[in-house]
mmCIF file of C-alpha atoms and ligand atoms in Angstrom:
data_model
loop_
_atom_site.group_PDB
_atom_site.id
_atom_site.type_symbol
_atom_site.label_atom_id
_atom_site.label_comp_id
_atom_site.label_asym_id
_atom_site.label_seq_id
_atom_site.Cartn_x
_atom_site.Cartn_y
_atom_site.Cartn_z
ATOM 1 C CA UNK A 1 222.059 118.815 46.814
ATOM 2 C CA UNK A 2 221.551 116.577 49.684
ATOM 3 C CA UNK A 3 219.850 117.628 52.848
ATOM 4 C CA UNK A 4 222.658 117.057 54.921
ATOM 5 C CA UNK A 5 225.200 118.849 52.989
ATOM 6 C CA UNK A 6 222.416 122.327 52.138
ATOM 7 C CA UNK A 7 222.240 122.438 56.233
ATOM 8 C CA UNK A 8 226.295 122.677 56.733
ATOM 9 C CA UNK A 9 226.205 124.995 54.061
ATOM 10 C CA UNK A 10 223.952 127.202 55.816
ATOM 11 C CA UNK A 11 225.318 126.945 59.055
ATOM 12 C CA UNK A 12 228.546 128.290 57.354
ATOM 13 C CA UNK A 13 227.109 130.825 56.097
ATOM 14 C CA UNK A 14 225.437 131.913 59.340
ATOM 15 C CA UNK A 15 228.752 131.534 61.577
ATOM 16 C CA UNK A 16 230.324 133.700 58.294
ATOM 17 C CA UNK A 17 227.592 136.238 59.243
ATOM 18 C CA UNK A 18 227.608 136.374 62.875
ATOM 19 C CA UNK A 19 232.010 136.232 62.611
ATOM 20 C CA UNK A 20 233.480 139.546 63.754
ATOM 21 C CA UNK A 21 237.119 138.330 62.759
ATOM 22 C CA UNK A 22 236.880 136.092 59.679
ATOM 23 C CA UNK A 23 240.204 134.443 58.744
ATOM 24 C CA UNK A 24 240.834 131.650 55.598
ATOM 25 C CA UNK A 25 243.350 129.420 55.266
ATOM 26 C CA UNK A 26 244.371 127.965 51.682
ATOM 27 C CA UNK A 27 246.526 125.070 50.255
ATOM 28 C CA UNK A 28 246.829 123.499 46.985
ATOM 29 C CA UNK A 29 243.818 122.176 46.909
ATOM 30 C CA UNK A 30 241.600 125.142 46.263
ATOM 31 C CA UNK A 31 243.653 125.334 42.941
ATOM 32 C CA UNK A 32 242.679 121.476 41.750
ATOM 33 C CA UNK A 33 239.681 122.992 40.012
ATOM 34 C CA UNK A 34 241.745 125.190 38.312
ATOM 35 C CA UNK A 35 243.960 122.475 36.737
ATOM 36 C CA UNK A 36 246.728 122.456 38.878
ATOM 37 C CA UNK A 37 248.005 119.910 41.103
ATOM 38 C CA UNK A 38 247.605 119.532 44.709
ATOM 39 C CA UNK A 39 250.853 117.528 46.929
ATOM 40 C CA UNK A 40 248.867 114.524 49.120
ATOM 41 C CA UNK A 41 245.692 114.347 47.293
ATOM 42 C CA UNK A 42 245.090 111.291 44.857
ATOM 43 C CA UNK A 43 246.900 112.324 42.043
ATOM 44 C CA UNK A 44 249.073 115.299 44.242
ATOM 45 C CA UNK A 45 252.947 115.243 43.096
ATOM 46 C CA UNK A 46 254.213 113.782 46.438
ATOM 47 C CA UNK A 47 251.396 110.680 46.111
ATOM 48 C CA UNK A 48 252.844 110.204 42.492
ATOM 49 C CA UNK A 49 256.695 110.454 43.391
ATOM 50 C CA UNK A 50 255.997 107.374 46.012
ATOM 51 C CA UNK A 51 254.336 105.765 43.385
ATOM 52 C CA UNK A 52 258.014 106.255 41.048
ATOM 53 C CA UNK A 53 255.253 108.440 38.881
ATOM 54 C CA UNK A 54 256.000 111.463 37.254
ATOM 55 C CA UNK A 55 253.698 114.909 38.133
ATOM 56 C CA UNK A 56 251.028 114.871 35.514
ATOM 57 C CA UNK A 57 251.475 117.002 32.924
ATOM 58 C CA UNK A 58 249.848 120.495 33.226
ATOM 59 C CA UNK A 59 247.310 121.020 30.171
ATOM 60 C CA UNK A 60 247.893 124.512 30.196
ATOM 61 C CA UNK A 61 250.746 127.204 30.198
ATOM 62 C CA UNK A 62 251.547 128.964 33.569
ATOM 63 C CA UNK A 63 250.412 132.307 32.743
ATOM 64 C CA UNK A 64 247.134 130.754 31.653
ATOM 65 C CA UNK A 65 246.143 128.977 34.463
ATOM 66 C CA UNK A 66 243.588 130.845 36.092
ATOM 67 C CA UNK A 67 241.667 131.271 39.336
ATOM 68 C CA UNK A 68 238.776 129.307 40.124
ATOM 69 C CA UNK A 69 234.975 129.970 41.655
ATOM 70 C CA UNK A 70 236.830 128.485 45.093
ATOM 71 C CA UNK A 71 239.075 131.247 44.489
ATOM 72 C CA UNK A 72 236.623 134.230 43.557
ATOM 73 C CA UNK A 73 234.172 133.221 46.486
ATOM 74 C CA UNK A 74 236.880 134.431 48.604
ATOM 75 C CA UNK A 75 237.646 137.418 46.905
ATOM 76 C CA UNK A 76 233.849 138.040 47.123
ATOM 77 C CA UNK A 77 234.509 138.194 51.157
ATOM 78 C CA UNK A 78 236.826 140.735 50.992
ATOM 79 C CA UNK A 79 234.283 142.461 48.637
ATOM 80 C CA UNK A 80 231.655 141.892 51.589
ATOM 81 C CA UNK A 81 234.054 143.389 54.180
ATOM 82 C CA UNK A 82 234.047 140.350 55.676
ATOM 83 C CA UNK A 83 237.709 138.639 55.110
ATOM 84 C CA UNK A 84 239.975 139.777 58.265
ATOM 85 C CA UNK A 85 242.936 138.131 56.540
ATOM 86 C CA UNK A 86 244.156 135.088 53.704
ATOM 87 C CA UNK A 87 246.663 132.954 55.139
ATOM 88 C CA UNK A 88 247.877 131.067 51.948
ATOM 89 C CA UNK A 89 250.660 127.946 51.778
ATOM 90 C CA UNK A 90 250.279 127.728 47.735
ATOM 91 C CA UNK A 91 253.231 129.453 45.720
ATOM 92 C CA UNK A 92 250.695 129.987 42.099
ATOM 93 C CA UNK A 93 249.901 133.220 42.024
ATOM 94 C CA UNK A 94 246.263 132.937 41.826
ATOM 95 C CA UNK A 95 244.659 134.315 45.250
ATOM 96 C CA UNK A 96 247.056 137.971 43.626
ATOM 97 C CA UNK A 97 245.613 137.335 40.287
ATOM 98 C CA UNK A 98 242.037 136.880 41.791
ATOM 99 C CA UNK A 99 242.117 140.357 43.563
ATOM 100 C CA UNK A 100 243.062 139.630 46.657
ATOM 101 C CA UNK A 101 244.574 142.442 48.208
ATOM 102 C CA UNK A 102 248.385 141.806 49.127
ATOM 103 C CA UNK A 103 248.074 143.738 53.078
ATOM 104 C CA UNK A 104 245.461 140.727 53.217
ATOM 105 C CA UNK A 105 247.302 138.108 52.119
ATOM 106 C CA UNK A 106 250.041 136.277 53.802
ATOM 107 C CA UNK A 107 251.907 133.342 51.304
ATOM 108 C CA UNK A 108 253.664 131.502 53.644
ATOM 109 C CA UNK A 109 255.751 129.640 51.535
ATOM 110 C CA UNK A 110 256.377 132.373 48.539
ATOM 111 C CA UNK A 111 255.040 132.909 45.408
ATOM 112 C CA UNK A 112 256.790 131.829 42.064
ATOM 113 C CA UNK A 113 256.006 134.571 40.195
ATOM 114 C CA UNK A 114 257.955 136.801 42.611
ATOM 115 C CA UNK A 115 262.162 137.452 43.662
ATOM 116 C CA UNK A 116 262.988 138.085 47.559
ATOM 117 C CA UNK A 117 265.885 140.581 48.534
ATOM 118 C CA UNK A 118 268.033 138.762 50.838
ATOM 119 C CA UNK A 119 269.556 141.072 52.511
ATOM 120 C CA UNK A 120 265.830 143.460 53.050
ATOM 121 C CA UNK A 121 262.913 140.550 52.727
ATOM 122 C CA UNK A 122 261.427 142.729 50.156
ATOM 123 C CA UNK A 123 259.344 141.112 47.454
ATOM 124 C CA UNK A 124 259.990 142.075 43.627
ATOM 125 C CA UNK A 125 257.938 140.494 40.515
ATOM 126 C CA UNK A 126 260.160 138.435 38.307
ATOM 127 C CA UNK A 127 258.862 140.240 35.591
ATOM 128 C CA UNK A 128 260.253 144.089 36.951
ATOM 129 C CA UNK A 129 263.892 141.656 35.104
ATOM 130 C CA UNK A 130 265.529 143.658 37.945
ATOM 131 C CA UNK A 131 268.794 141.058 39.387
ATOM 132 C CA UNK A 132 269.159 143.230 42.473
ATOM 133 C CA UNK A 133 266.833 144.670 44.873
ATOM 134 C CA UNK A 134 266.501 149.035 45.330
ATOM 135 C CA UNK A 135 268.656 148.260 48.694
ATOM 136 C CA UNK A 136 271.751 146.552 46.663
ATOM 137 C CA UNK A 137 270.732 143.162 48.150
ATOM 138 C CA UNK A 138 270.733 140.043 46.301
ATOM 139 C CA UNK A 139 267.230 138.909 44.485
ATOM 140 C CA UNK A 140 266.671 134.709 44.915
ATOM 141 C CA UNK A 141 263.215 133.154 44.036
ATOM 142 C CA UNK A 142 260.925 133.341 46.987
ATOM 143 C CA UNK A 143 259.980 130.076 47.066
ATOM 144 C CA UNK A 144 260.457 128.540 50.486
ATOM 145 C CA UNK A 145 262.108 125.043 50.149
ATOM 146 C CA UNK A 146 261.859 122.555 52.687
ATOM 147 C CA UNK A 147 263.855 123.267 55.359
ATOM 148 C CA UNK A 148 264.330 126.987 54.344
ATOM 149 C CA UNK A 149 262.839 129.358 56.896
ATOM 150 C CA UNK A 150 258.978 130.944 55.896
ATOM 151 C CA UNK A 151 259.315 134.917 55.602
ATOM 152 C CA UNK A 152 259.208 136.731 58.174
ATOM 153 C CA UNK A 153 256.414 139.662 57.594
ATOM 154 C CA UNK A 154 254.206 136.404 56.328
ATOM 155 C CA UNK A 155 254.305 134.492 59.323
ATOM 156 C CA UNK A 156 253.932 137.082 62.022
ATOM 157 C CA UNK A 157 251.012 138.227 60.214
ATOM 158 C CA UNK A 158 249.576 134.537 59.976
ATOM 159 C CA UNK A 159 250.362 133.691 63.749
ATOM 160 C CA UNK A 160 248.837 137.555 64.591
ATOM 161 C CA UNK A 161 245.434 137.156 62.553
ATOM 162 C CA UNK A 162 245.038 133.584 63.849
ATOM 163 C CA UNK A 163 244.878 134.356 67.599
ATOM 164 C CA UNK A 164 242.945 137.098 66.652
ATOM 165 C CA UNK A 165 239.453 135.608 65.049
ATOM 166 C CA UNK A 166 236.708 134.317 65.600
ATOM 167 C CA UNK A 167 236.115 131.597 62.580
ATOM 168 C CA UNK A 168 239.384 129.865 60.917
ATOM 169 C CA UNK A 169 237.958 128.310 57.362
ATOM 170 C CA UNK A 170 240.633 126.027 55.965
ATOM 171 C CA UNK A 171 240.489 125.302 52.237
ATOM 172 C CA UNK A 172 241.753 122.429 50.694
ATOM 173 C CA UNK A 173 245.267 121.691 53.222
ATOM 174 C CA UNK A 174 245.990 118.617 54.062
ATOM 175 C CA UNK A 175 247.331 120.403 57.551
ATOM 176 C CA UNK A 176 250.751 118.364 57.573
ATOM 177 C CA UNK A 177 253.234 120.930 57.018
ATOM 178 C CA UNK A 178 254.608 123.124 59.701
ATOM 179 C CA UNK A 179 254.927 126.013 60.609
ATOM 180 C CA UNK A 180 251.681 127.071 58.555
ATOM 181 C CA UNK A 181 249.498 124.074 60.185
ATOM 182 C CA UNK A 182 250.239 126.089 63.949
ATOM 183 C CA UNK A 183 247.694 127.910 62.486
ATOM 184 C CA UNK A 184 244.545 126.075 63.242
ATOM 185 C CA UNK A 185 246.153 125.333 66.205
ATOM 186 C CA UNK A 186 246.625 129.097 67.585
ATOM 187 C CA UNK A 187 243.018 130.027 66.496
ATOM 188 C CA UNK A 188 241.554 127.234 68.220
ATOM 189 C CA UNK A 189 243.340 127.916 71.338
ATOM 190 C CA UNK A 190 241.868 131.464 70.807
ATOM 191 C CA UNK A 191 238.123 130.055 71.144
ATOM 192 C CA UNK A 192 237.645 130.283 67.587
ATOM 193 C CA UNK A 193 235.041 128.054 65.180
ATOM 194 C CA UNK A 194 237.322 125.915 62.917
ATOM 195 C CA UNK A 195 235.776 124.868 59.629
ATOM 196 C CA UNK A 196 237.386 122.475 57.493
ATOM 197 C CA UNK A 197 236.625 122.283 53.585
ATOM 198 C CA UNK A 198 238.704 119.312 52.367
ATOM 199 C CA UNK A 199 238.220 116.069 50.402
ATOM 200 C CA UNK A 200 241.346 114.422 52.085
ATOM 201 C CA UNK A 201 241.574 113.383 55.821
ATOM 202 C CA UNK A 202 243.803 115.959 57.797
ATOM 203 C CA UNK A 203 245.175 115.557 61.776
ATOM 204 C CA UNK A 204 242.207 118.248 62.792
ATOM 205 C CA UNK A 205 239.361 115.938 62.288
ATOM 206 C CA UNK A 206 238.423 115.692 65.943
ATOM 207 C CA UNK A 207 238.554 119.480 66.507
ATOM 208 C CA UNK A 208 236.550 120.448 63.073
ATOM 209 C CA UNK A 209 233.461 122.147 64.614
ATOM 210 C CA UNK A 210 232.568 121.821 60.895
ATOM 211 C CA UNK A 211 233.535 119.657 58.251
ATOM 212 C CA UNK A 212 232.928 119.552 54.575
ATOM 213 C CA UNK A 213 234.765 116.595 52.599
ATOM 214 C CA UNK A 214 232.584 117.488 49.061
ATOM 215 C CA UNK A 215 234.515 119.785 46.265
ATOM 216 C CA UNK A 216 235.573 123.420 47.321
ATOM 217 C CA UNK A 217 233.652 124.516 44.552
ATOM 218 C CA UNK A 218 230.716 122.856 45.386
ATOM 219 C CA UNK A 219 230.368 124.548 48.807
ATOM 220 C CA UNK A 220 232.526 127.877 48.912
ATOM 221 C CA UNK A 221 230.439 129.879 46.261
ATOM 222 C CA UNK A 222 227.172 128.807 47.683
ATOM 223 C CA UNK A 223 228.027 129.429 51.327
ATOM 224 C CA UNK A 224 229.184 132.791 50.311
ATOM 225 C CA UNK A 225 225.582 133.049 48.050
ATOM 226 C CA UNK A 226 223.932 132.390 51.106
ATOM 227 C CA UNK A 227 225.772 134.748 52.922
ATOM 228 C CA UNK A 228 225.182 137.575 51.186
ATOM 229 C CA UNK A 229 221.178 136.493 51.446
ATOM 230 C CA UNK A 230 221.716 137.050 55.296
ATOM 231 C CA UNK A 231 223.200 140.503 54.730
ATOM 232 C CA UNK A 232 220.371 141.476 52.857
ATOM 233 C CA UNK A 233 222.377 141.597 49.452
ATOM 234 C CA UNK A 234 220.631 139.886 46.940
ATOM 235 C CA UNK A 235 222.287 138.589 43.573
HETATM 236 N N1 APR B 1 237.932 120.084 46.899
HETATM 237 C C1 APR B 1 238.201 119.722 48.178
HETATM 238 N N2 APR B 1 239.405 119.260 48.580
HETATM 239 C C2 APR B 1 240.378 119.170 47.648
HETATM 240 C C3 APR B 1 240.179 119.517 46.292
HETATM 241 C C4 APR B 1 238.889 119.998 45.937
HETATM 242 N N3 APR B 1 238.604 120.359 44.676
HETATM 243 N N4 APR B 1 241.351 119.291 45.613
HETATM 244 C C5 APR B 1 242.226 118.810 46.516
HETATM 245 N N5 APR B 1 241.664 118.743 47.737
HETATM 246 C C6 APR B 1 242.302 118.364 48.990
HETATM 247 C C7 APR B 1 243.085 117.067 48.932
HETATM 248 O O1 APR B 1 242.237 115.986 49.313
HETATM 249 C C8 APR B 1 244.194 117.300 49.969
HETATM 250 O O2 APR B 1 243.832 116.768 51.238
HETATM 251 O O3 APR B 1 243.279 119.361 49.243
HETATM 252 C C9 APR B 1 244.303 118.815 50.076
HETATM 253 C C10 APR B 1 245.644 119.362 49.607
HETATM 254 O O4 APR B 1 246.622 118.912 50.497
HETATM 255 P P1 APR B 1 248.154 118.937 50.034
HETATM 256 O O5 APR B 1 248.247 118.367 48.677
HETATM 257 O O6 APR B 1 248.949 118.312 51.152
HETATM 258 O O7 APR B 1 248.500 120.477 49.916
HETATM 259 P P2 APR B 1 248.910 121.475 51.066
HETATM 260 O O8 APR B 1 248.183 121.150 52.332
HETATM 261 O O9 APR B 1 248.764 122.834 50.522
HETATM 262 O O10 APR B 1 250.483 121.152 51.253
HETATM 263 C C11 APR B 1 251.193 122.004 52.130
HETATM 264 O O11 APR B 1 253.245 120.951 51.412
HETATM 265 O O12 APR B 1 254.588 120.154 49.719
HETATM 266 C C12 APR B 1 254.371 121.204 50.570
HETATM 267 O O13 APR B 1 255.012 123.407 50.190
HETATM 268 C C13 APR B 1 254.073 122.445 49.784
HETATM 269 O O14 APR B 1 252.571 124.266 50.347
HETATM 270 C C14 APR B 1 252.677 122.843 50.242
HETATM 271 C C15 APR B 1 252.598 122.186 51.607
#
């Protein structure tokens, strides 16, 4: 691993150790490495659609898509005690099907495996096969289309745990889509770190206190390693 890269791992890990409010930010890019996608990157659906090209095909079913080491060295955080909050864009399921803990997860723009009561904002699972909600209201995909407004509960709890802490660690977002790139800009404005871990170039560049462009997976799961060397936990 190159010099360079080993010391902004460690200082990572060190402002992960010293944070008292510890809040992550995800987009489609943490789920690249698990075969899926991503929107702006070099082969994202949106660069491919201005290109006339189709999305590429997924090698894999859905359901057996799974989550990835980016993924899990998060979910090792909240192990740690250490993850304040998850403040996701991406609507695949896998931060939930990590074991993530829904009261510390927001997913800003839905989650395709789940239905949303119109009428209460309540969440079901497609799979409950229930067409309308315990309060009578209508069930519609929760997917949040452009234009369409982000859920409520999600975004007051993203805005709310973003003024709140102390290090904001954004994970493979481009950081073009609003309202979910105020984000950065709340916790910044509430004297907190930023770190950004993302291949592509994003509008934050110049107020990154720390910037990684290298793979999620090659920096995540080591930063979090190191981490846990701090804290006296050893593997
Ligand atoms: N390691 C590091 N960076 C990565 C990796 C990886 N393995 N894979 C992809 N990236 C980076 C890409 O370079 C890109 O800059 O992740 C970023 C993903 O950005 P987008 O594709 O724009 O995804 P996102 O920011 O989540 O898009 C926001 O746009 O289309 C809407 O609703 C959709 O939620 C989505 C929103």
């Amino acid at each position: 691993m190159d010099k360079n890269l080993d010391k902004r791992i460690q200082t990572l890990a060190h402002w992960m150790y010293d944070s008292l409010y510890l809040v992550f930010f995800t987009g489609a890019g943490i789920s690249t490495e698990s075969g899926l996608p991503d929107f702006r990157g070099p082969d994202g659906v949106w660069t491919r659609r201005d290109k006339g090209l189709a999305p590429k095909p997924m090698k894999k079913q859905w359901d057996a898509v799974e989550p990835n080491k980016g993924h899990l060295a998060i979910l090792e955080l909240q192990k740690l005690g250490k993850l304040k909050f998850l403040i996701s864009q991406n609507v695949d399921n896998l931060h939930l099907k990590s074991g993530i803990l829904p009261e510390l997860l927001a997913e800003l723009h839905g989650n395709m495996t789940k239905l949303r009561c119109t009428q209460c904002g309540r969440t079901v699972d497609q799979s409950a096969g229930q067409s309308k909600c315990d309060c009578g209201g209508p069930l519609v995909s929760s997917v949040v289309d452009f234009g369409q407004s982000l859920p409520e509960r999600d975004l007051a709890l993203s805005f709310e745990h973003s003024r709140k802490c102390d290090l904001f660690v954004v994970v493979g977002s481009s950081l073009v889509v609003t309202p979910a790139a105020q984000m950065p800009v709340e916790a910044l404005n509430a004297g907190a770190k930023l770190v950004i871990i993302n291949a592509g170039e994003t509008p934050f560049e110049k107020q990154a206190h720390l910037r990684f462009h290298e793979k999620i997976g090659e920096v995540l799961p080591k930063a979090v390693k190191r981490l846990k060397k701090l804290m006296g936990l050893f593997e």
